[in-house]
CSV table of C-alpha atoms in Angstrom, one decimal:
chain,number,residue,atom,x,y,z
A,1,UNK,CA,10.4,-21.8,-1.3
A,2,UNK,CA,9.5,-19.1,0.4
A,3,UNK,CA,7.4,-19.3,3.8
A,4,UNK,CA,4.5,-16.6,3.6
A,5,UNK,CA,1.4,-15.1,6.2
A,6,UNK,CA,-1.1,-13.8,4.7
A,7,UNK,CA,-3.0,-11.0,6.9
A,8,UNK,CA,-6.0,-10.0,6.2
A,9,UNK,CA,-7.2,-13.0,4.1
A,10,UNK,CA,-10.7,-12.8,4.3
A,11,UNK,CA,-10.6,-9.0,2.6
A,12,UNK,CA,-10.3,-8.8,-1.4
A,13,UNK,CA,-7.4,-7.8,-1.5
A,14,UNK,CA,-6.0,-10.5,1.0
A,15,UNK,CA,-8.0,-13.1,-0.9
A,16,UNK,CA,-6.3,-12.4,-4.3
A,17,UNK,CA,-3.2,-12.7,-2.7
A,18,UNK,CA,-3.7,-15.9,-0.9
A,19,UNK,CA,-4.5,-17.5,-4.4
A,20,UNK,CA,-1.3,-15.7,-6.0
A,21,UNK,CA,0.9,-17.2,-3.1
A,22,UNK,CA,-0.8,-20.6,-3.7
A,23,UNK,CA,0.1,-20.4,-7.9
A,24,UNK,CA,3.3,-19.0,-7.4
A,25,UNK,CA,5.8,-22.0,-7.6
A,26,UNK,CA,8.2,-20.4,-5.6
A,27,UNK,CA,6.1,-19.4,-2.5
A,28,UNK,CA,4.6,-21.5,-0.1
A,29,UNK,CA,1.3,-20.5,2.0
A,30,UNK,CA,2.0,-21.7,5.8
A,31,UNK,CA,-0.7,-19.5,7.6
A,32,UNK,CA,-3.2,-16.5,7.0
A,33,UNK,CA,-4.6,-14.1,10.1
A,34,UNK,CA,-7.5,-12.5,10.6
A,35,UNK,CA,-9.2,-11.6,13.9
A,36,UNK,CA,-12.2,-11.2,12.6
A,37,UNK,CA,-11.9,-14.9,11.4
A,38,UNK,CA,-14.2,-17.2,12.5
A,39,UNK,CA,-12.1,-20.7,10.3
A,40,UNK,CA,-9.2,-22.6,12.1
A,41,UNK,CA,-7.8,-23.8,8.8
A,42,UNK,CA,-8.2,-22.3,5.5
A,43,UNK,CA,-9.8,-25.9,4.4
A,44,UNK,CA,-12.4,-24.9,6.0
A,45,UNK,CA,-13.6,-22.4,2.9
A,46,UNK,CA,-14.6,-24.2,-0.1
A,47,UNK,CA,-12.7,-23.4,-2.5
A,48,UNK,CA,-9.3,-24.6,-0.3
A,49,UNK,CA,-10.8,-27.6,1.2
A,50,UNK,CA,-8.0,-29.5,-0.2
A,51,UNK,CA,-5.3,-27.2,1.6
A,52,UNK,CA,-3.5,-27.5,5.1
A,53,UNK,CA,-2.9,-23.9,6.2
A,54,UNK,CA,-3.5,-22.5,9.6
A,55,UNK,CA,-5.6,-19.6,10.3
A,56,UNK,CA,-5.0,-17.2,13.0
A,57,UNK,CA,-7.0,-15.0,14.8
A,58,UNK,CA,-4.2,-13.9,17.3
A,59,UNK,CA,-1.3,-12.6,16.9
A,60,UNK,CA,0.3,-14.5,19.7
A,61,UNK,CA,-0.9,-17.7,18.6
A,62,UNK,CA,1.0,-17.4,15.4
A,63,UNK,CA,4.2,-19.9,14.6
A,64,UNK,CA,6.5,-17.3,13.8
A,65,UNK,CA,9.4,-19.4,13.4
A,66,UNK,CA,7.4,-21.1,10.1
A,67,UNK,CA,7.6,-17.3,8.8
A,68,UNK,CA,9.5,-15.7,6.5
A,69,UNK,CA,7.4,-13.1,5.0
A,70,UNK,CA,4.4,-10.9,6.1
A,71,UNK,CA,1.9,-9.8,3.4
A,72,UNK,CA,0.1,-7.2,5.0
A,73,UNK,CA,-3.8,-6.7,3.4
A,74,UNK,CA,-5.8,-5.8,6.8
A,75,UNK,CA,-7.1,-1.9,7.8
A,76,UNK,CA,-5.2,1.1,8.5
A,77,UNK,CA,-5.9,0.7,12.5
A,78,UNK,CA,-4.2,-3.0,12.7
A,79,UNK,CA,-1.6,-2.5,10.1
A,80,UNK,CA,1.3,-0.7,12.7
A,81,UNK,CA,0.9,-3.5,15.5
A,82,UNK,CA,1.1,-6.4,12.7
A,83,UNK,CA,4.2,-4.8,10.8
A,84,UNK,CA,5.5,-4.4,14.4
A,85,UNK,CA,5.0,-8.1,15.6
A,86,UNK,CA,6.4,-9.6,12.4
A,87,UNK,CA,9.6,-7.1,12.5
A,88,UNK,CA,10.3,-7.5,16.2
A,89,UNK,CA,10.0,-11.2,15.1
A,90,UNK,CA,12.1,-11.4,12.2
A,91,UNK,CA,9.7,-11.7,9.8
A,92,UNK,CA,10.2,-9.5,6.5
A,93,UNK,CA,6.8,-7.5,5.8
A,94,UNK,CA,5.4,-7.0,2.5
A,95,UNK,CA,2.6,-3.9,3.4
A,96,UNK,CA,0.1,-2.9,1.3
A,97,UNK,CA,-2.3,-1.6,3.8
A,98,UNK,CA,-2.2,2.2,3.8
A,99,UNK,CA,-2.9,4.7,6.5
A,100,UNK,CA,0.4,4.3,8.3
A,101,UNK,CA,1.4,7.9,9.6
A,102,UNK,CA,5.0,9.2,9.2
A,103,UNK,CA,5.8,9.0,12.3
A,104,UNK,CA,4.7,5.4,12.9
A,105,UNK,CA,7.2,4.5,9.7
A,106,UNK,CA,9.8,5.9,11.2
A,107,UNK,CA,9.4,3.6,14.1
A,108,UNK,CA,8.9,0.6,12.7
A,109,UNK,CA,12.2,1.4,10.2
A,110,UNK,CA,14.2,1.8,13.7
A,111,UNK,CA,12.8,-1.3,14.7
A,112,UNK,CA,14.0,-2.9,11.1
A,113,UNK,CA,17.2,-1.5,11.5
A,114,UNK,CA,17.9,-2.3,15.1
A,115,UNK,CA,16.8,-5.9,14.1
A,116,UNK,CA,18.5,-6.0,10.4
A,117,UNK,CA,15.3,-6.7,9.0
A,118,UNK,CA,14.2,-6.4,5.6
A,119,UNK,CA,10.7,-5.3,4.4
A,120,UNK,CA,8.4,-3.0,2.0
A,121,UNK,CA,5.8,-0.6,2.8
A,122,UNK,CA,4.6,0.1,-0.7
A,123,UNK,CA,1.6,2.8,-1.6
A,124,UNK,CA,0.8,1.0,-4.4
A,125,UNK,CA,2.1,-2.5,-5.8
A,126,UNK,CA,0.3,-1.6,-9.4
A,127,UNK,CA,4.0,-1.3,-11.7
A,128,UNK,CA,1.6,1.4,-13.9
A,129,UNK,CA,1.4,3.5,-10.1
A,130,UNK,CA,5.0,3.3,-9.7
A,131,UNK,CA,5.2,4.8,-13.0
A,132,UNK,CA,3.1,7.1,-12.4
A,133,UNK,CA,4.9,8.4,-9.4
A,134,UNK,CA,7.9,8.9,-11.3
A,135,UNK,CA,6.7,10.3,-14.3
A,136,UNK,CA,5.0,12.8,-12.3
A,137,UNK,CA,8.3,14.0,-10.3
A,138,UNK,CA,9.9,14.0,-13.3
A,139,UNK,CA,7.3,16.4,-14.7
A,140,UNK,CA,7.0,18.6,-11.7
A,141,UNK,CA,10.7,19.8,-11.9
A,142,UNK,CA,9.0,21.6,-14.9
A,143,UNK,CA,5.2,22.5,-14.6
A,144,UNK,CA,5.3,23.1,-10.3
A,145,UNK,CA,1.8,23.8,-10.6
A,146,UNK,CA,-0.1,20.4,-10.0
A,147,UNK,CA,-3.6,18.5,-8.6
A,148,UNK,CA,-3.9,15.1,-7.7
A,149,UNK,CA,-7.4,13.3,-8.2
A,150,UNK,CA,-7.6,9.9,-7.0
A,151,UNK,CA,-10.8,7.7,-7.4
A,152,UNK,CA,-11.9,4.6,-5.8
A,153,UNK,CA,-14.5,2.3,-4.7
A,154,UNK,CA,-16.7,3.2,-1.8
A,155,UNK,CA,-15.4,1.0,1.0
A,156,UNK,CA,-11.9,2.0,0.9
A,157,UNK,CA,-11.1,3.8,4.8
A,158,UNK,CA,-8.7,6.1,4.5
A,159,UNK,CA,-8.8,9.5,2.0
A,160,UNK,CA,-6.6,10.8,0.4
A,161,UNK,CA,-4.9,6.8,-1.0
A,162,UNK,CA,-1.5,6.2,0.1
A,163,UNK,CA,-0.6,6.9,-3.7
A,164,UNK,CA,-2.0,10.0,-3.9
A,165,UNK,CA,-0.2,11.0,-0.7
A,166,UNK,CA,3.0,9.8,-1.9
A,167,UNK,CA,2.9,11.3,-5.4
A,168,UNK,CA,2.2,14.3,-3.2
A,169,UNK,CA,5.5,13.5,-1.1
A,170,UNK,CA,7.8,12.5,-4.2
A,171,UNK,CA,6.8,15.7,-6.4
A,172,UNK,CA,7.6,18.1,-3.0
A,173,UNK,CA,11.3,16.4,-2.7
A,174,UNK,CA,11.6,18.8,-5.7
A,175,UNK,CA,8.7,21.1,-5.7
A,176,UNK,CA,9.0,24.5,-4.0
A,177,UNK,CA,6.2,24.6,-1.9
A,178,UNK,CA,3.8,27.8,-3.2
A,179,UNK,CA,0.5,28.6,-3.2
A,180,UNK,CA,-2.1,27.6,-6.3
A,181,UNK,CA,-4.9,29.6,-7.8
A,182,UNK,CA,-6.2,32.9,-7.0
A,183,UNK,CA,-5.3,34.1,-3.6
A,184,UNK,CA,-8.3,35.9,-3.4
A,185,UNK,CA,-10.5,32.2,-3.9
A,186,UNK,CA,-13.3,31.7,-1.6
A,187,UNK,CA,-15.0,28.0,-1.0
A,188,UNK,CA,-18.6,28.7,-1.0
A,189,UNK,CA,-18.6,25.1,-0.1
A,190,UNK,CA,-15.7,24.2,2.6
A,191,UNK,CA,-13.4,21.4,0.9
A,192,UNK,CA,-14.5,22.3,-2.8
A,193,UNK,CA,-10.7,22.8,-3.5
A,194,UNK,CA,-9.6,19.3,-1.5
A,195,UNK,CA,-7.0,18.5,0.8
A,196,UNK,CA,-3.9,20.9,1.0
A,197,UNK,CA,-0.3,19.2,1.0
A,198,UNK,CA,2.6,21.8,0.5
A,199,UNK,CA,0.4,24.1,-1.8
A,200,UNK,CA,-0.8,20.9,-3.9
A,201,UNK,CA,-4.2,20.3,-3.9
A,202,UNK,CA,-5.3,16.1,-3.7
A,203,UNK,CA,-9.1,15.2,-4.4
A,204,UNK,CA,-10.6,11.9,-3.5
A,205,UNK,CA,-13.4,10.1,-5.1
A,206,UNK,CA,-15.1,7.4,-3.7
A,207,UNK,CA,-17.5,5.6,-5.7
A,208,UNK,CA,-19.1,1.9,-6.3
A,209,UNK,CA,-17.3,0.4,-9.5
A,210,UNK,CA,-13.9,2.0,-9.4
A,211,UNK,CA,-10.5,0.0,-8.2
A,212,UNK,CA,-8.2,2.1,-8.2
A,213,UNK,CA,-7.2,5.1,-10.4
A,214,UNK,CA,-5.2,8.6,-9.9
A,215,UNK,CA,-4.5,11.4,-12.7
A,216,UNK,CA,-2.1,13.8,-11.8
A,217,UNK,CA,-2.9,17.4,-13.4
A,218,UNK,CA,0.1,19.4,-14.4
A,219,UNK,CA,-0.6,23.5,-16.1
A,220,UNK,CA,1.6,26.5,-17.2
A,221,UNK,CA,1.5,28.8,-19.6
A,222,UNK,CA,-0.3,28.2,-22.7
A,223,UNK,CA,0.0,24.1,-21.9
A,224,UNK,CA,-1.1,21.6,-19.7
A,225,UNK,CA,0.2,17.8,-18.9
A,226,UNK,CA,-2.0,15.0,-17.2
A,227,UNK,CA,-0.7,11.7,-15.7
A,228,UNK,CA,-3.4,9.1,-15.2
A,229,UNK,CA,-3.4,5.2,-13.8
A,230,UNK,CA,-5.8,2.7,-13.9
A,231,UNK,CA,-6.0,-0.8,-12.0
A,232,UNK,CA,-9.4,-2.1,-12.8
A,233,UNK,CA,-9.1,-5.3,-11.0
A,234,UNK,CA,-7.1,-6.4,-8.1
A,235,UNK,CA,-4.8,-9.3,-9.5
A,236,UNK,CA,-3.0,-5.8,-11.1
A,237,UNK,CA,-1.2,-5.6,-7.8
A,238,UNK,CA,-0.3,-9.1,-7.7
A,239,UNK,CA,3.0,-9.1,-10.1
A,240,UNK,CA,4.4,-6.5,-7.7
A,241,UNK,CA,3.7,-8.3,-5.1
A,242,UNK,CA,5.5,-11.2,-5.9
A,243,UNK,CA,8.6,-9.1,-6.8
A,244,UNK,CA,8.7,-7.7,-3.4
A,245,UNK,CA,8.3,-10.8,-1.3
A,246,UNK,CA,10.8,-12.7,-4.3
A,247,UNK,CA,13.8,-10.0,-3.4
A,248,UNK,CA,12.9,-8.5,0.4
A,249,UNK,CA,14.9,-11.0,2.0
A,250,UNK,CA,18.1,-9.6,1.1
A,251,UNK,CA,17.4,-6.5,2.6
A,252,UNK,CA,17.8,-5.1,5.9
A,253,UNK,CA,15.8,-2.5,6.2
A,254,UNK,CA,12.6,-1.7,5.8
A,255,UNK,CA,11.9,0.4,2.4
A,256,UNK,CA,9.4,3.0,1.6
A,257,UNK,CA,8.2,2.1,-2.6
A,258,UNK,CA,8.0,-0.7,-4.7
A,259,UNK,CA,10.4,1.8,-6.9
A,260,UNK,CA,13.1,0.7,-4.2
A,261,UNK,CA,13.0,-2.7,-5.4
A,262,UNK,CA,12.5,-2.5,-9.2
């Protein structure tokens, strides 16, 4: 059985995966954190009243030896310290939460290393995203000319997703970087064209009803290619979850795509 935290349990995302963890006959649920928390024990929510499982709302208070995994659901301001407290404890992190700059991976993979730790930051746990990665860098090596529109709901926090940003990141390891569109283009309204990364233009869409979706726009001459995803409800993430906290404890480092482990 393998000994899970679940942080950021009172979010959706961290609630659909506290119920995955608790179905899943090879995991077992020994704590969730939250600061914002207000409940001692997770019986104290209706729906587990039956169960015995700590809740934290520090990280110091937390029984890290009882820990083997870290599923990380929680905001892009607390997700650096949490992946850094479970590393630095030897705790393998599963991360889902985005916002994580570049150079705060690369810190927390030295600290993985230096501790032979395993663990995942993945963009996106949907299997359909991580195809949709691939596809499109498959597809770039051939029509260089590409958009990226990703659409979700209205309380997500960061813009563009960490999917977009790393199908942006995947198609440039083989994309020379160029300039798109007229170079004579004006914005009567600042932003119309979206965020620039490397010549590549991302959109992001935030709207009430949406999960998570991305189409990646491809065009050359005469033709034109487009790559789209849909999650339309959250337990979509939950099978790639599963196959990341199932195999990241033979790893030693700490990976960057749920591609890494597939």
């Amino acid at each position: 059985m393998v000994k899970i935290l679940v942080a950021g349990f009172k979010g959706r995302m961290g609630h659909t995966t506290v119920e995955m963890v608790l179905n899943h006959p090879g995991f077992e649920l020994v704590g969730v954190y939250d600061p914002h928390s207000i409940e001692k024990n997770l019986n104290e929510i209706n729906e587990f009243s039956e169960l015995d499982v700590p809740a934290y709302h520090q990280l110091s208070d937390i029984a890290t030896g009882k820990v083997e995994v870290w599923i990380d659901f929680t905001s892009p301001k607390a997700v650096f310290e949490n992946v850094k407290f479970a590393l630095e404890h030897h705790i393998s992190p599963v991360v889902g939460t985005t916002g994580l700059k570049d150079e705060q991976v690369a810190q927390l993979q030295r600290i993985a290393k230096k501790n032979q730790v395993g663990g995942l930051i993945a963009p996106n746990f949907g299997i359909s995203a991580v195809l949709l990665m691939q596809f499109a860098k498959q597809a770039a090596k051939y029509l260089p000319d590409v958009e990226i529109i990703e659409m979700h709901h209205d309380k997500k926090l960061d813009a563009p997703s960490g999917t977009a940003l790393n199908t942006a990141k995947m198609i440039a390891e083989i994309r020379s970087e160029h300039y798109q569109g007229n170079p004579d283009e004006t914005e009567v309204l600042p932003g119309a064209r979206g965020a620039n990364f490397q010549g590549m233009r991302i959109h992001s869409v935030r709207l009430p009803g949406y999960v998570a979706h991305e189409q990646v726009l491809f065009g050359g001459p005469g033709e034109a290619l487009t790559i789209r995803q849909d999650s339309f409800d959250r337990s979509s993430f939950m099978s790639g979850v599963a196959v990341a906290v199932s195999k990241i404890g033979k790893q030693h480092e700490l990976l960057v795509g749920l591609e890494n482990l597939l």
